[in-house]
Tab-separated table of C-alpha atoms and ligand atoms in Angstrom:
chain	number	residue	atom	x	y	z
R	216	MET	CA	-5.020	100.842	-57.643
R	217	SER	CA	-5.346	97.157	-59.051
R	218	PRO	CA	-1.359	96.523	-61.035
R	219	ALA	CA	-3.220	96.361	-64.219
R	220	GLY	CA	-4.860	99.709	-63.625
R	221	ASP	CA	-1.687	101.166	-62.700
R	222	PHE	CA	-0.475	99.516	-66.451
R	223	SER	CA	-3.423	100.952	-67.581
R	224	LYS	CA	-3.254	104.160	-66.745
R	225	ALA	CA	0.723	103.999	-67.601
R	226	LEU	CA	0.036	102.541	-70.829
R	227	LEU	CA	-3.454	104.963	-71.355
R	228	ARG	CA	-1.316	107.807	-70.627
R	229	TRP	CA	1.386	107.711	-72.937
R	230	TYR	CA	-1.172	106.343	-75.502
R	231	ASP	CA	-2.994	110.621	-75.320
R	232	ALA	CA	0.553	112.213	-75.697
R	233	GLU	CA	2.262	109.757	-78.575
R	234	LYS	CA	-0.466	108.244	-80.476
R	235	ARG	CA	0.106	108.407	-84.777
R	236	ASP	CA	-2.215	110.853	-86.208
R	237	LEU	CA	-4.384	107.857	-88.376
R	238	PRO	CA	-7.048	109.261	-90.162
R	239	TRP	CA	-9.294	106.378	-88.830
R	240	ARG	CA	-8.660	107.649	-85.262
R	241	ARG	CA	-10.585	111.022	-85.496
R	242	ASN	CA	-13.906	108.985	-85.364
R	243	ASN	CA	-15.025	106.136	-83.396
R	244	ASP	CA	-18.262	105.454	-85.532
R	245	PHE	CA	-19.031	101.694	-86.605
R	246	TYR	CA	-18.036	101.830	-90.374
R	247	PRO	CA	-15.022	103.531	-90.577
R	248	VAL	CA	-13.524	101.898	-87.471
R	249	TRP	CA	-15.049	98.679	-89.341
R	250	ILE	CA	-13.360	99.248	-93.110
R	251	SER	CA	-9.760	100.277	-91.621
R	252	GLU	CA	-9.716	97.103	-88.923
R	253	ILE	CA	-10.298	95.067	-92.510
R	254	MET	CA	-7.818	96.554	-93.882
R	255	LEU	CA	-4.902	96.130	-91.180
R	256	GLN	CA	-5.315	92.767	-91.234
R	257	GLN	CA	-1.819	91.361	-92.062
R	258	THR	CA	-1.081	95.326	-93.307
R	259	ARG	CA	1.056	97.754	-92.130
R	260	VAL	CA	-0.938	101.312	-91.067
R	261	GLU	CA	1.675	103.359	-93.375
R	262	ALA	CA	0.548	101.162	-96.882
R	263	VAL	CA	-3.400	100.760	-95.315
R	264	THR	CA	-3.160	104.655	-94.793
R	265	PRO	CA	-3.815	106.117	-98.491
R	266	TYR	CA	-6.122	103.178	-99.166
R	267	PHE	CA	-8.084	104.219	-96.640
R	268	LEU	CA	-8.747	108.121	-96.773
R	269	ARG	CA	-9.383	107.049	-100.812
R	270	PHE	CA	-12.100	103.846	-99.759
R	271	MET	CA	-13.284	106.184	-97.607
R	272	GLY	CA	-14.139	108.707	-100.791
R	273	LEU	CA	-15.148	106.655	-102.986
R	274	PHE	CA	-18.242	104.724	-100.561
R	275	PRO	CA	-18.455	106.931	-97.677
R	276	ASP	CA	-20.989	105.476	-96.113
R	277	VAL	CA	-22.159	100.969	-95.991
R	278	ARG	CA	-25.159	101.931	-98.317
R	279	ALA	CA	-22.369	103.305	-100.677
R	280	LEU	CA	-20.266	100.103	-100.455
R	281	ALA	CA	-23.469	97.868	-100.961
R	282	ALA	CA	-24.421	99.291	-103.677
R	283	ALA	CA	-21.061	99.111	-105.382
R	284	GLU	CA	-20.127	96.789	-108.597
R	285	GLU	CA	-17.482	93.838	-107.175
R	286	SER	CA	-15.659	95.051	-109.882
R	287	THR	CA	-14.661	98.795	-108.758
R	288	VAL	CA	-14.170	97.266	-105.186
R	289	LEU	CA	-11.293	95.239	-107.176
R	290	ALA	CA	-10.087	98.598	-107.983
R	291	ALA	CA	-10.205	100.367	-104.699
R	292	TRP	CA	-7.462	97.308	-103.325
R	293	SER	CA	-6.219	96.528	-105.898
R	294	GLY	CA	-2.383	96.960	-104.780
R	295	LEU	CA	-3.085	96.300	-101.540
R	296	GLY	CA	-3.304	92.396	-101.253
R	297	TYR	CA	-5.021	89.322	-99.703
R	298	TYR	CA	-8.331	90.488	-101.656
R	299	SER	CA	-10.284	88.153	-100.087
R	300	ARG	CA	-10.422	90.672	-97.629
R	301	ALA	CA	-12.335	93.354	-99.776
R	302	ARG	CA	-14.726	89.886	-101.251
R	303	ASN	CA	-16.032	89.361	-97.699
R	304	LEU	CA	-16.058	93.473	-97.171
R	305	HIS	CA	-18.366	93.986	-100.179
R	306	ARG	CA	-20.563	90.536	-98.445
R	307	ALA	CA	-20.576	92.568	-95.872
R	308	ALA	CA	-21.583	95.207	-96.555
R	309	LYS	CA	-24.495	94.357	-98.375
R	310	ALA	CA	-25.781	92.369	-94.872
R	311	ILE	CA	-25.968	95.415	-93.231
R	312	ALA	CA	-27.613	97.350	-95.642
R	313	ALA	CA	-30.089	95.148	-95.540
R	314	GLY	CA	-30.144	93.978	-91.859
R	315	GLY	CA	-28.511	97.122	-89.818
R	316	GLU	CA	-25.345	98.355	-88.802
R	317	PRO	CA	-24.069	95.137	-85.959
R	318	SER	CA	-24.744	95.882	-82.369
R	319	ASP	CA	-22.373	94.211	-80.786
R	320	PHE	CA	-18.822	91.496	-80.888
R	321	GLU	CA	-21.602	88.798	-81.452
R	322	SER	CA	-23.917	90.496	-84.669
R	323	ILE	CA	-19.506	91.428	-86.016
R	324	ARG	CA	-18.092	88.753	-85.917
R	325	ALA	CA	-21.074	87.183	-87.819
R	326	LEU	CA	-19.529	89.011	-90.911
R	327	ALA	CA	-17.879	88.170	-93.336
R	328	GLY	CA	-14.004	87.955	-92.953
R	329	VAL	CA	-14.052	89.263	-89.567
R	330	GLY	CA	-12.691	87.204	-86.693
R	331	ASP	CA	-12.148	87.860	-83.257
R	332	TYR	CA	-9.474	89.668	-83.293
R	333	THR	CA	-11.088	92.081	-85.888
R	334	ALA	CA	-14.642	91.592	-83.932
R	335	ALA	CA	-13.053	92.686	-80.493
R	336	ALA	CA	-11.074	95.224	-82.150
R	337	VAL	CA	-14.176	96.813	-83.871
R	338	ALA	CA	-16.310	96.194	-81.286
R	339	SER	CA	-14.245	97.639	-78.386
R	340	ILE	CA	-13.245	100.601	-80.104
R	341	ALA	CA	-16.483	101.204	-81.938
R	342	LEU	CA	-18.435	100.389	-78.856
R	343	GLY	CA	-16.999	100.557	-75.828
R	344	ASP	CA	-17.323	96.592	-75.261
R	345	ALA	CA	-14.519	96.070	-73.145
R	346	ARG	CA	-12.530	93.047	-74.672
R	347	ALA	CA	-8.757	92.573	-75.229
R	348	ALA	CA	-8.169	92.741	-79.595
R	349	VAL	CA	-5.269	90.175	-79.126
R	350	ASP	CA	-3.632	90.749	-82.456
R	351	GLY	CA	0.846	88.898	-83.328
R	352	ASN	CA	1.579	92.164	-81.811
R	353	VAL	CA	-0.215	91.993	-78.564
R	354	MET	CA	0.356	88.475	-78.389
R	355	ARG	CA	4.192	89.652	-78.164
R	356	VAL	CA	3.974	92.843	-76.036
R	357	ILE	CA	2.079	90.414	-73.645
R	358	SER	CA	5.281	87.439	-73.712
R	359	ARG	CA	7.258	90.454	-73.073
R	360	LEU	CA	5.746	91.312	-70.048
R	361	ALA	CA	5.480	88.122	-68.659
R	362	ASN	CA	8.589	87.285	-69.684
R	363	ASP	CA	7.163	84.086	-71.382
R	364	ALA	CA	8.880	82.214	-73.464
R	365	ALA	CA	6.482	79.397	-74.111
R	366	ASP	CA	6.174	78.612	-78.069
R	367	ILE	CA	3.633	81.789	-79.671
R	368	ARG	CA	2.318	79.059	-82.510
R	369	ALA	CA	1.379	76.948	-79.775
R	370	GLY	CA	-3.000	77.308	-78.971
R	371	GLU	CA	-1.857	76.678	-75.657
R	372	THR	CA	0.847	79.115	-75.057
R	373	ARG	CA	-1.871	81.739	-77.402
R	374	ARG	CA	-5.130	81.194	-75.037
R	375	ARG	CA	-3.089	81.838	-71.667
R	376	PHE	CA	-1.882	85.164	-73.650
R	377	ALA	CA	-5.082	86.137	-73.982
R	378	GLY	CA	-6.599	86.216	-71.366
R	379	GLN	CA	-3.532	87.790	-69.667
R	380	ALA	CA	-4.608	90.802	-72.280
R	381	ALA	CA	-8.239	90.836	-71.124
R	382	ARG	CA	-7.144	90.714	-67.480
R	383	LEU	CA	-5.199	93.934	-68.637
R	384	VAL	CA	-8.777	95.831	-70.591
R	385	ASP	CA	-9.197	98.952	-69.368
R	386	ARG	CA	-12.963	98.905	-68.855
R	387	ARG	CA	-13.900	102.838	-69.465
R	388	ARG	CA	-11.931	102.946	-72.327
R	389	PRO	CA	-10.787	99.074	-73.733
R	390	GLY	CA	-11.124	100.967	-77.410
R	391	ASP	CA	-8.437	103.016	-76.670
R	392	PHE	CA	-6.509	100.639	-74.397
R	393	ASN	CA	-6.604	98.162	-77.512
R	394	GLN	CA	-5.243	100.227	-80.099
R	395	ALA	CA	-2.279	101.559	-78.030
R	396	MET	CA	-1.228	97.770	-77.025
R	397	MET	CA	-0.925	98.059	-80.801
R	398	GLU	CA	0.743	101.234	-81.229
R	399	LEU	CA	3.345	100.361	-78.569
R	400	GLY	CA	3.964	97.226	-80.458
R	401	ALA	CA	4.227	98.873	-83.684
R	402	THR	CA	6.101	101.955	-82.771
R	403	VAL	CA	8.398	101.195	-79.523
R	404	CYS	CA	7.730	97.464	-78.531
R	405	THR	CA	9.071	96.471	-81.919
R	406	PRO	CA	9.932	92.434	-82.911
R	407	LYS	CA	13.599	92.791	-83.607
R	408	ALA	CA	14.374	95.933	-81.887
R	409	PRO	CA	12.863	96.845	-78.496
R	410	ASP	CA	13.492	100.652	-77.968
R	411	CYS	CA	12.750	99.960	-73.652
R	412	GLY	CA	13.626	102.904	-73.062
R	413	LYS	CA	10.698	104.757	-74.157
R	414	CYS	CA	8.544	102.505	-73.151
R	415	PRO	CA	5.836	103.585	-70.445
R	416	VAL	CA	5.740	100.273	-69.308
R	417	GLU	CA	9.285	99.220	-68.671
R	418	ARG	CA	8.591	98.852	-64.592
R	419	PHE	CA	5.498	96.425	-65.211
R	420	CYS	CA	7.916	94.241	-67.818
R	421	GLY	CA	9.126	90.348	-66.459
R	422	ALA	CA	11.866	91.084	-70.141
R	423	ARG	CA	12.796	94.576	-69.566
R	424	ALA	CA	14.011	93.381	-65.513
R	425	ALA	CA	15.333	89.423	-67.098
R	426	GLY	CA	17.374	90.948	-70.877
R	427	THR	CA	15.465	88.891	-72.785
R	428	ALA	CA	12.993	91.172	-74.607
R	429	ALA	CA	15.041	90.564	-78.166
R	430	GLN	CA	15.064	86.826	-77.328
R	431	LEU	CA	10.560	86.761	-77.370
R	432	PRO	CA	8.304	85.224	-78.314
R	433	VAL	CA	9.601	82.588	-79.643
R	434	LYS	CA	7.860	80.484	-82.560
R	435	LEU	CA	9.048	77.468	-83.388
R	436	GLY	CA	8.222	75.139	-85.645
R	437	GLY	CA	7.619	78.236	-88.892
R	438	LYS	CA	7.505	77.261	-92.463
R	439	PRO	CA	9.873	77.601	-95.368
R	440	ALA	CA	8.326	80.109	-98.220
R	441	ARG	CA	7.950	78.019	-101.100
R	442	GLU	CA	10.382	79.568	-103.948
R	443	VAL	CA	7.780	80.385	-107.603
R	444	ALA	CA	9.339	81.797	-110.756
R	445	LEU	CA	6.933	83.187	-112.717
R	446	ASP	CA	8.107	84.041	-116.032
R	447	VAL	CA	5.183	86.365	-117.404
R	448	ALA	CA	5.126	88.759	-121.150
R	449	VAL	CA	5.092	92.530	-121.658
R	450	LEU	CA	3.478	93.330	-124.909
R	451	ALA	CA	2.318	96.283	-125.712
R	452	ARG	CA	0.522	98.159	-128.944
R	453	ASP	CA	-0.217	101.239	-129.617
R	454	GLY	CA	-0.158	102.375	-125.995
R	455	ARG	CA	-2.078	99.107	-125.164
R	456	VAL	CA	-0.986	97.037	-123.086
R	457	PHE	CA	-2.065	92.968	-123.234
R	458	LEU	CA	-3.455	91.495	-119.848
R	459	VAL	CA	-5.723	88.318	-119.219
R	460	GLU	CA	-8.554	88.085	-116.589
R	461	ARG	CA	-7.641	85.327	-113.645
R	462	ALA	CA	-10.416	82.676	-113.905
R	463	ALA	CA	-13.134	83.076	-111.748
R	464	SER	CA	-12.094	79.802	-110.414
R	465	GLU	CA	-8.575	80.823	-109.106
R	466	ARG	CA	-8.337	80.045	-105.438
R	467	ARG	CA	-6.650	83.480	-105.557
R	468	LEU	CA	-6.959	86.320	-107.508
R	469	ALA	CA	-9.971	85.445	-108.942
R	470	GLY	CA	-11.058	88.219	-111.859
R	471	PHE	CA	-8.006	89.706	-111.786
R	472	ARG	CA	-6.698	91.147	-114.555
R	473	GLU	CA	-2.975	89.646	-115.153
R	474	LEU	CA	0.249	89.320	-117.247
R	475	PRO	CA	0.261	86.474	-119.503
R	476	GLY	CA	2.425	84.129	-118.929
R	477	LYS	CA	5.488	84.149	-121.304
R	478	LYS	CA	5.617	79.860	-122.151
R	479	ASP	CA	1.529	81.074	-123.403
R	480	VAL	CA	3.112	83.661	-125.867
R	481	LYS	CA	3.300	82.591	-129.061
R	482	GLY	CA	6.396	82.975	-132.061
R	483	ALA	CA	7.786	86.013	-130.018
R	484	ARG	CA	11.426	87.414	-129.893
R	485	PHE	CA	11.281	88.462	-125.556
R	486	ARG	CA	14.479	90.268	-124.333
R	487	ALA	CA	14.437	90.353	-120.347
R	488	ALA	CA	13.673	93.487	-118.543
R	489	GLY	CA	14.507	92.846	-114.858
R	490	GLU	CA	13.214	90.303	-112.177
R	491	PHE	CA	11.662	91.553	-108.090
R	492	THR	CA	10.174	89.246	-106.092
R	493	HIS	CA	7.294	89.252	-104.656
R	494	GLN	CA	5.557	87.532	-101.315
R	495	ILE	CA	2.423	86.135	-100.703
R	496	VAL	CA	1.322	85.015	-97.621
R	497	ASN	CA	3.349	81.634	-98.108
R	498	ASP	CA	4.699	81.884	-101.474
R	499	ARG	CA	7.375	83.231	-102.505
R	500	PHE	CA	7.628	84.327	-106.664
R	501	ARG	CA	10.881	84.732	-108.384
R	502	VAL	CA	8.768	86.963	-111.568
R	503	ARG	CA	11.371	87.396	-114.004
R	504	VAL	CA	9.627	90.209	-116.666
R	505	TRP	CA	10.233	89.531	-120.112
R	506	VAL	CA	9.420	92.823	-123.249
R	507	ALA	CA	8.273	91.115	-126.571
R	508	GLY	CA	7.421	92.697	-130.075
R	509	THR	CA	3.989	91.713	-131.719
R	510	PRO	CA	3.969	87.954	-130.871
R	511	ALA	CA	1.707	85.163	-133.886
R	512	GLY	CA	-0.341	83.331	-130.974
R	513	LEU	CA	-2.352	85.720	-127.302
R	514	PRO	CA	-3.886	83.422	-125.169
R	515	ALA	CA	-7.354	85.209	-124.960
R	516	GLY	CA	-7.140	88.213	-123.142
R	517	GLU	CA	-7.133	92.196	-124.198
R	518	TRP	CA	-5.357	95.259	-125.245
R	519	ILE	CA	-5.777	97.885	-122.218
R	520	SER	CA	-4.416	101.750	-122.227
R	521	PRO	CA	-2.700	102.529	-118.820
R	522	SER	CA	-5.369	105.483	-118.117
R	523	GLU	CA	-8.291	102.407	-118.264
R	524	LEU	CA	-5.639	100.419	-115.135
R	525	GLY	CA	-6.854	102.245	-112.242
R	526	ASP	CA	-10.434	100.878	-112.413
R	527	LEU	CA	-10.190	97.752	-112.800
R	528	PRO	CA	-8.693	94.489	-111.215
R	529	VAL	CA	-4.666	94.005	-111.971
R	530	THR	CA	-2.552	92.038	-109.991
R	531	THR	CA	-0.146	94.027	-107.456
R	532	THR	CA	3.242	91.483	-109.512
R	533	ALA	CA	1.335	92.917	-112.561
R	534	LYS	CA	1.967	96.547	-111.529
R	535	LYS	CA	4.662	95.914	-111.184
R	536	ALA	CA	6.423	94.580	-114.136
R	537	LEU	CA	5.265	97.178	-116.073
R	538	ARG	CA	6.615	99.536	-113.667
R	539	ILE	CA	9.417	97.857	-114.540
R	540	ALA	CA	8.803	97.321	-118.470
R	541	GLY	CA	8.471	101.227	-118.297
R	542	LEU	CA	5.075	101.197	-119.012
R	543	LEU	CA	3.305	102.170	-115.661
Z	1974	SF4	FE1	8.379	95.875	-74.891
Z	1974	SF4	FE2	10.861	96.639	-73.795
Z	1974	SF4	FE3	8.214	97.831	-73.592
Z	1974	SF4	FE4	8.970	95.386	-72.039
Z	1974	SF4	S1	9.925	97.520	-72.343
Z	1974	SF4	S2	7.012	96.089	-72.950
Z	1974	SF4	S3	10.767	94.561	-73.601
Z	1974	SF4	S4	9.805	97.210	-74.940
């Protein structure tokens, strides 16, 4: 057996025994695999699990998703972040309902919101396509296995690591292999504290032998987060809260309901209720929450009861602020 064969055998034996019982692993049909892979983009398994279960309950197949209103899909996604994923998912569901389920990597890759990684993951799991799915987790594992200190942000390094992953992928069980690599990166070969003593592929690992695991991968020149101060107003009347709708032209979260800015509420007496930080991509928002009585002037918006909030797309920032103000 080749070294790659020995490697995948050891990895898959561990995966078969230790893999987490996740709801999208219960069948390999295209629809649940695709939904889960879109949800898992930039989002942790623990956060995705309840959303996946609720989403599948609301939209059990691609036709149900295609037939839903966009606002219903966004409401089901509300709190998971990166909302362009939900809009693209909805667009892609309509395309699939009209033209049929994709049958190979290229047709999956052509769906809205699907990049190389997601297409490879879905094609390998749902269609058995022997293709490596290489995300940040897998890059980290490869950099350690190869004990390679090249900058992981460089295109040349990423191409080299992707080539190494492609040589390792198990041809008979590519979907399980890819999930095992991700599982290894998420649970054992973690960014800050790789647990090499529990690693099923320890004997293949260059960084383990060299004692360099904790220093890899090397990432150079990261952009620092931009700090953004935000003052939001929580206004309550007759058990309802006042929310405004983000304009359709907004780059992020268009159409979502959010709290008005403090500066847009005129003639109110404010008291500070608390503050929190919230990161969206490279912006770190420091949000101060202000509660006020009846103001003299309000921007365009509407009064909404807490029971209606679950049916509307509401920003995570607004939900956090309403919780701080004791209204959610
Ligand atoms: Fe990662 Fe350590 Fe396993 Fe190497 S031996 S793959 S560094 S957990």
